[in-house]
PDB file of C-alpha atoms in Angstrom:
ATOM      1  CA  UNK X   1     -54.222  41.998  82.538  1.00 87.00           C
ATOM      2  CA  UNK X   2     -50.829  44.165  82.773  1.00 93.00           C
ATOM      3  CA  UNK X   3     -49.228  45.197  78.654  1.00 93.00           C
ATOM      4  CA  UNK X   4     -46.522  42.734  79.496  1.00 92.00           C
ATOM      5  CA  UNK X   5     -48.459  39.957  79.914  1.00 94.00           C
ATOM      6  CA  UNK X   6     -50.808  40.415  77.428  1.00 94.00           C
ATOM      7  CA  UNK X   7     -48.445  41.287  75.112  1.00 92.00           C
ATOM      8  CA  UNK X   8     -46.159  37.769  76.145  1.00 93.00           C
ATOM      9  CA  UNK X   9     -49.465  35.928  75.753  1.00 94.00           C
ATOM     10  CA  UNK X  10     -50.020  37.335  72.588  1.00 93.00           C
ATOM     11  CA  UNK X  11     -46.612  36.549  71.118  1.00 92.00           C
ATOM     12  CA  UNK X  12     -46.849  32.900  72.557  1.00 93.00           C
ATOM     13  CA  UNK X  13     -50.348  32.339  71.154  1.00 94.00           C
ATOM     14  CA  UNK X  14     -49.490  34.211  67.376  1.00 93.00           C
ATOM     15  CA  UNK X  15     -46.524  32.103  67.145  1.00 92.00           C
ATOM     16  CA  UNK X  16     -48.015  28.531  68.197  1.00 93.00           C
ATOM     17  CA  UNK X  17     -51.314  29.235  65.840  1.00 94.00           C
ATOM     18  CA  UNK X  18     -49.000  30.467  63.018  1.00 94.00           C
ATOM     19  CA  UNK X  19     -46.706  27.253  64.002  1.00 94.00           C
ATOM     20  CA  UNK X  20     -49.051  24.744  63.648  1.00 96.00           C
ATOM     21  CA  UNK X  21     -51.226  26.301  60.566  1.00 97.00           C
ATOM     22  CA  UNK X  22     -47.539  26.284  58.699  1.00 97.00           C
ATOM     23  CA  UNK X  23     -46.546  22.856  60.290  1.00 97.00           C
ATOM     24  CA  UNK X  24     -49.746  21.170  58.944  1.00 98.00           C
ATOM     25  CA  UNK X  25     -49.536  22.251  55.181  1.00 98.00           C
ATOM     26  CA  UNK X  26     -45.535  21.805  54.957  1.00 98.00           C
ATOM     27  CA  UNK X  27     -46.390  18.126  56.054  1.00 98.00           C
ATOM     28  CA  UNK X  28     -49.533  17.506  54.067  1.00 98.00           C
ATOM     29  CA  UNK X  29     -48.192  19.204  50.395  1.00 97.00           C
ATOM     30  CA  UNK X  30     -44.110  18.400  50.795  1.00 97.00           C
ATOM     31  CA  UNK X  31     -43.898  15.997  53.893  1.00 96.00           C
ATOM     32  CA  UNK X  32     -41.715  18.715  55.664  1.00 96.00           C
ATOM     33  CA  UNK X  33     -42.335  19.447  59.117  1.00 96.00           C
ATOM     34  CA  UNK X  34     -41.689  23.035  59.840  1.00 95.00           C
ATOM     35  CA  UNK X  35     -38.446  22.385  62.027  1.00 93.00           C
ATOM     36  CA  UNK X  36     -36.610  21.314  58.965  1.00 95.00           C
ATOM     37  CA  UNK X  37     -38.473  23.963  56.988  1.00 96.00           C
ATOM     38  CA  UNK X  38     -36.229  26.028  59.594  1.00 93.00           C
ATOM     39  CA  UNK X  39     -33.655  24.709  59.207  1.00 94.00           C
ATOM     40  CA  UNK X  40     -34.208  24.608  55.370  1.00 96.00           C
ATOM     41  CA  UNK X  41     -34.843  28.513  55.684  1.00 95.00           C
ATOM     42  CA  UNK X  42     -31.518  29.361  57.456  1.00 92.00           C
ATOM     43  CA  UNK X  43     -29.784  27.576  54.543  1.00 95.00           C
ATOM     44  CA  UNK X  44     -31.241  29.322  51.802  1.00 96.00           C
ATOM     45  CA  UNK X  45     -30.813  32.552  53.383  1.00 93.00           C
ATOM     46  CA  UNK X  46     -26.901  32.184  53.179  1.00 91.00           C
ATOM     47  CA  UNK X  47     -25.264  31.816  50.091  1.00 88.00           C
ATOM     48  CA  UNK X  48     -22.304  30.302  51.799  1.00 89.00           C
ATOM     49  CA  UNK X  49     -22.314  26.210  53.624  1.00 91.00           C
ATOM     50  CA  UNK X  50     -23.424  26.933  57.097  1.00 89.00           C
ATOM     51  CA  UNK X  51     -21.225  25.568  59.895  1.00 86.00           C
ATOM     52  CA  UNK X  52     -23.778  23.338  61.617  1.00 83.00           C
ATOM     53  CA  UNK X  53     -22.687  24.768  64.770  1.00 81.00           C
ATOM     54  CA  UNK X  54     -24.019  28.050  64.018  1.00 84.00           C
ATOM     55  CA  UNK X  55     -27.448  26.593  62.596  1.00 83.00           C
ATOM     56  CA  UNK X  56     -27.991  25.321  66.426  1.00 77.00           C
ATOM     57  CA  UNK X  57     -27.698  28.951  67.465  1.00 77.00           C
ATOM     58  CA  UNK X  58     -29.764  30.358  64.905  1.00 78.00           C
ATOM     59  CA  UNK X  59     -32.707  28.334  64.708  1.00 79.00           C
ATOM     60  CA  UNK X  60     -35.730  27.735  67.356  1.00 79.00           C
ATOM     61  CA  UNK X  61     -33.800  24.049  68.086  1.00 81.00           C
ATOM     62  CA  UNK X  62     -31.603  22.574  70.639  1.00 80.00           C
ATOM     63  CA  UNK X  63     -28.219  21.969  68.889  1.00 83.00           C
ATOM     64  CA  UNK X  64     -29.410  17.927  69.295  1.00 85.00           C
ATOM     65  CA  UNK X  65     -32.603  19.153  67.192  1.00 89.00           C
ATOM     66  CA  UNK X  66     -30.637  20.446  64.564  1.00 87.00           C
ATOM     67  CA  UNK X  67     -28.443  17.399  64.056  1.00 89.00           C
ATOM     68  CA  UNK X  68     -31.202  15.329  63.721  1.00 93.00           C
ATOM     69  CA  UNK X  69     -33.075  17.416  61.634  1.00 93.00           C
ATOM     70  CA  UNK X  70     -29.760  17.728  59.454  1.00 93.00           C
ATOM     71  CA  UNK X  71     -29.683  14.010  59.291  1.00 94.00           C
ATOM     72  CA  UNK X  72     -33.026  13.415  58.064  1.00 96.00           C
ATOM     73  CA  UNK X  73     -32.778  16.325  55.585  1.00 97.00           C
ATOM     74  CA  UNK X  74     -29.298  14.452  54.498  1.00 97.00           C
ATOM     75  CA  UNK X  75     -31.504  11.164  54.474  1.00 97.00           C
ATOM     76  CA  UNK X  76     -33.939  12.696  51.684  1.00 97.00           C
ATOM     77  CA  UNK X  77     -31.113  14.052  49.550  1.00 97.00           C
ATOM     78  CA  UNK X  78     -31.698  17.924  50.258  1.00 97.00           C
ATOM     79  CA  UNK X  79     -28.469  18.785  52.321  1.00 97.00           C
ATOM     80  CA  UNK X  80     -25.213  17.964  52.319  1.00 95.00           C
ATOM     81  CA  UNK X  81     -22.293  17.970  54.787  1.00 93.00           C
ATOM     82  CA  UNK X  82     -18.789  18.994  53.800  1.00 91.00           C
ATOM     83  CA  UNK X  83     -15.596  19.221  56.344  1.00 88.00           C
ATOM     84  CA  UNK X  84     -15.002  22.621  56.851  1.00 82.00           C
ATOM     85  CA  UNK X  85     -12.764  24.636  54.819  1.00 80.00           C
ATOM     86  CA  UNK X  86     -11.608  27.160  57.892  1.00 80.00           C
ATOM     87  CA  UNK X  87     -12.090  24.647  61.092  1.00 78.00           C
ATOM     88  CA  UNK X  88     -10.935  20.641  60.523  1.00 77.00           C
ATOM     89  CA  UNK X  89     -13.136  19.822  63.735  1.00 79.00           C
ATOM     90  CA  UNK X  90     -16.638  20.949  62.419  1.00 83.00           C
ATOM     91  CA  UNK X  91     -18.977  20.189  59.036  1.00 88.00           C
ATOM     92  CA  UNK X  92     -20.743  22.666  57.003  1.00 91.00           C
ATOM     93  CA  UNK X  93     -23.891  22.235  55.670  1.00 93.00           C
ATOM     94  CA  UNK X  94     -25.524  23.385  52.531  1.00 94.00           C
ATOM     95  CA  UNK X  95     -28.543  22.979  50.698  1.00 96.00           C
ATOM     96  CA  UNK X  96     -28.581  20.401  47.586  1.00 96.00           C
ATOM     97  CA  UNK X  97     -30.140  21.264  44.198  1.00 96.00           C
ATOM     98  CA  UNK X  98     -32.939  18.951  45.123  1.00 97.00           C
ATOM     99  CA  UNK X  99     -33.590  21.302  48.825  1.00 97.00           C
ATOM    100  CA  UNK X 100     -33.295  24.248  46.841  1.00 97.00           C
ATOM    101  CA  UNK X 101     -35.884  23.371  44.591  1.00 97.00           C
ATOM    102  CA  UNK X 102     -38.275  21.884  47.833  1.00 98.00           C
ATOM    103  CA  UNK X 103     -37.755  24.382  49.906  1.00 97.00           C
ATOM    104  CA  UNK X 104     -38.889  27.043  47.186  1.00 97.00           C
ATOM    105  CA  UNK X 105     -42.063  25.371  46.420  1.00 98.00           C
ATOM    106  CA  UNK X 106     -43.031  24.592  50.612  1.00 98.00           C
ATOM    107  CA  UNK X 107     -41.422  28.730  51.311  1.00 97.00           C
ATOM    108  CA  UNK X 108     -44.493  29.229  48.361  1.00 98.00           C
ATOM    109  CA  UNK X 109     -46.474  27.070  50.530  1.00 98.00           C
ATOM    110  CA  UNK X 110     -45.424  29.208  53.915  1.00 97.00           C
ATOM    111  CA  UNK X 111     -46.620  32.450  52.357  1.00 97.00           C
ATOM    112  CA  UNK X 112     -49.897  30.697  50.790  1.00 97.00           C
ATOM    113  CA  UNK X 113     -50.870  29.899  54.222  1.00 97.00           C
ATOM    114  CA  UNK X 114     -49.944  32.811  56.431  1.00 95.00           C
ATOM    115  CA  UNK X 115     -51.284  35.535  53.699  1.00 96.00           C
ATOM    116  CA  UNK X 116     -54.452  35.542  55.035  1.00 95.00           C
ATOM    117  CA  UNK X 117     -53.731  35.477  59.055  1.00 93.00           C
ATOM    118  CA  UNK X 118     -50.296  37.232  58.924  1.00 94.00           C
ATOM    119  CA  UNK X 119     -49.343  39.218  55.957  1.00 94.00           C
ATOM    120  CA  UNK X 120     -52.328  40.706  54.415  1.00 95.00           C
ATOM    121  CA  UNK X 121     -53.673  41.429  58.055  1.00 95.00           C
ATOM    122  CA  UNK X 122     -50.810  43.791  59.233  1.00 95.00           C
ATOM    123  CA  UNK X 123     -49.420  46.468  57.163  1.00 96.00           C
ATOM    124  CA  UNK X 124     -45.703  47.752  56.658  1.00 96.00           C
ATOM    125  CA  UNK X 125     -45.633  49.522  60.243  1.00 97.00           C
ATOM    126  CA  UNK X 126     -46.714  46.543  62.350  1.00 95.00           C
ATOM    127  CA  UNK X 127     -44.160  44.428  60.486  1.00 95.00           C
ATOM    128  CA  UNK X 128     -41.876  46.802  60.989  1.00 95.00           C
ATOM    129  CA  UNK X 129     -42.741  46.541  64.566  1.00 95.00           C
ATOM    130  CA  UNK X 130     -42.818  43.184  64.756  1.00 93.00           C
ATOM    131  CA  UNK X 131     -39.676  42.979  63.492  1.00 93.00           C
ATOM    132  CA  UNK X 132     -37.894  45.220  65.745  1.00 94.00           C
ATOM    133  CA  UNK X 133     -39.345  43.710  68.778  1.00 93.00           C
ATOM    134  CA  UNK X 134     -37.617  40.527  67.343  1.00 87.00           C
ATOM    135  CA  UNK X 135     -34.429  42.011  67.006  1.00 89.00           C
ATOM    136  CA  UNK X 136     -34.639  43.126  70.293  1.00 91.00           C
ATOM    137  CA  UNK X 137     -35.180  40.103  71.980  1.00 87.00           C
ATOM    138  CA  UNK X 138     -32.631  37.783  69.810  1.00 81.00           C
ATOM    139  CA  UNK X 139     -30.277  40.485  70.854  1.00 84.00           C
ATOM    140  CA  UNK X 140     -30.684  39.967  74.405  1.00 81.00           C
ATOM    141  CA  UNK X 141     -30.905  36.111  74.067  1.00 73.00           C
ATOM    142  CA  UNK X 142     -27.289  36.154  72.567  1.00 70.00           C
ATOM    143  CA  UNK X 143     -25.927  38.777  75.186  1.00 73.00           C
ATOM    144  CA  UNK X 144     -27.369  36.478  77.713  1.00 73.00           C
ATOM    145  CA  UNK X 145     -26.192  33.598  76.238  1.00 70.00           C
ATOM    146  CA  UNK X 146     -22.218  34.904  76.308  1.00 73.00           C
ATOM    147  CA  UNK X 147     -23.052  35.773  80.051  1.00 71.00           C
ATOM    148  CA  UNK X 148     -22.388  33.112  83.164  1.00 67.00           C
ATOM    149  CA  UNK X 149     -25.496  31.531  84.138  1.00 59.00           C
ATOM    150  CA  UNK X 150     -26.449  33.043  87.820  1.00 58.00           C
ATOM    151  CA  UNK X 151     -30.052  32.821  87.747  1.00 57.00           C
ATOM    152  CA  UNK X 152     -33.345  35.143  87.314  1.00 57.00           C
ATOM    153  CA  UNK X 153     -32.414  38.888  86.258  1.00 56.00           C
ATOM    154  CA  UNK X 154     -34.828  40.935  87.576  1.00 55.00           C
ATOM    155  CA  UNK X 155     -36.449  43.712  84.965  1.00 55.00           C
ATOM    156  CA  UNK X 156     -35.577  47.522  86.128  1.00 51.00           C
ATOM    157  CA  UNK X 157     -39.328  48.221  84.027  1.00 51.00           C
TER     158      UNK X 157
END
């Protein structure tokens, strides 16, 4: 099999085993699935209200996703939406005391479950690696995403 495709393959598989193993406790200990444990993640990482516009860009889910997600999340008391302070036309969205304190004990979970097929596999280089090849191809996503659609690039490698 070519690197590239082996390496895509590997990606794809890593992150849909590593999906579903965090998917399964999040629902069975906190009854979280792991799209609003996203979505829950990108909150806590800011310490400002996040315009929900730019949650649908950061996240792994359609902008659709994210609203839903959002409204269920509002629906169990852990976010809350406020009008925007800088544009009248959007919301913000923060986490509530209550998602705080949930999404510290299921990130606890998260880490629990991926120590032992994740973290205390790979050492500080490959997450380094890892971790540059991510940046590398959100980078590209977003560059893409500002250009016109005109179909298929073709790779010069």
């Amino acid at each position: 099999m070519p690197a590239a495709d082996y390496a895509f393959y590997g990606l794809v598989w890593a992150g849909t085993v590593m999906t579903e193993r965090v998917d399964r406790a999040l629902v069975k200990a906190h009854d979280l699935p792991v799209s609003w444990f996203e979505v829950m993640l990108w909150l806590a990482s800011s310490p400002e209200p996040v315009p929900a516009s730019v949650l649908g860009n950061s996240t792994m889910l359609s902008r659709s996703q994210v609203s839903r997600v959002v409204d269920a999340l509002q629906a169990r008391g852990l976010v809350a939406r406020t009008p925007s302070a800088r544009d009248a036309r959007s919301v913000e969205v923060s986490l509530t005391a209550e998602g705080r304190r949930l999404f510290e004990e299921a990130d606890a979970t998260r880490r629990e479950v991926l120590a032992p097929v994740f973290t205390d596999l790979l050492d500080e280089q490959d997450l380094a690696a890892l971790g540059t090849v991510w940046r590398k191809l959100k980078a590209e996503k977003e560059k893409l995403a500002q250009e016109p659609a005109t179909g298929p690039r073709r790779s010069s490698r």
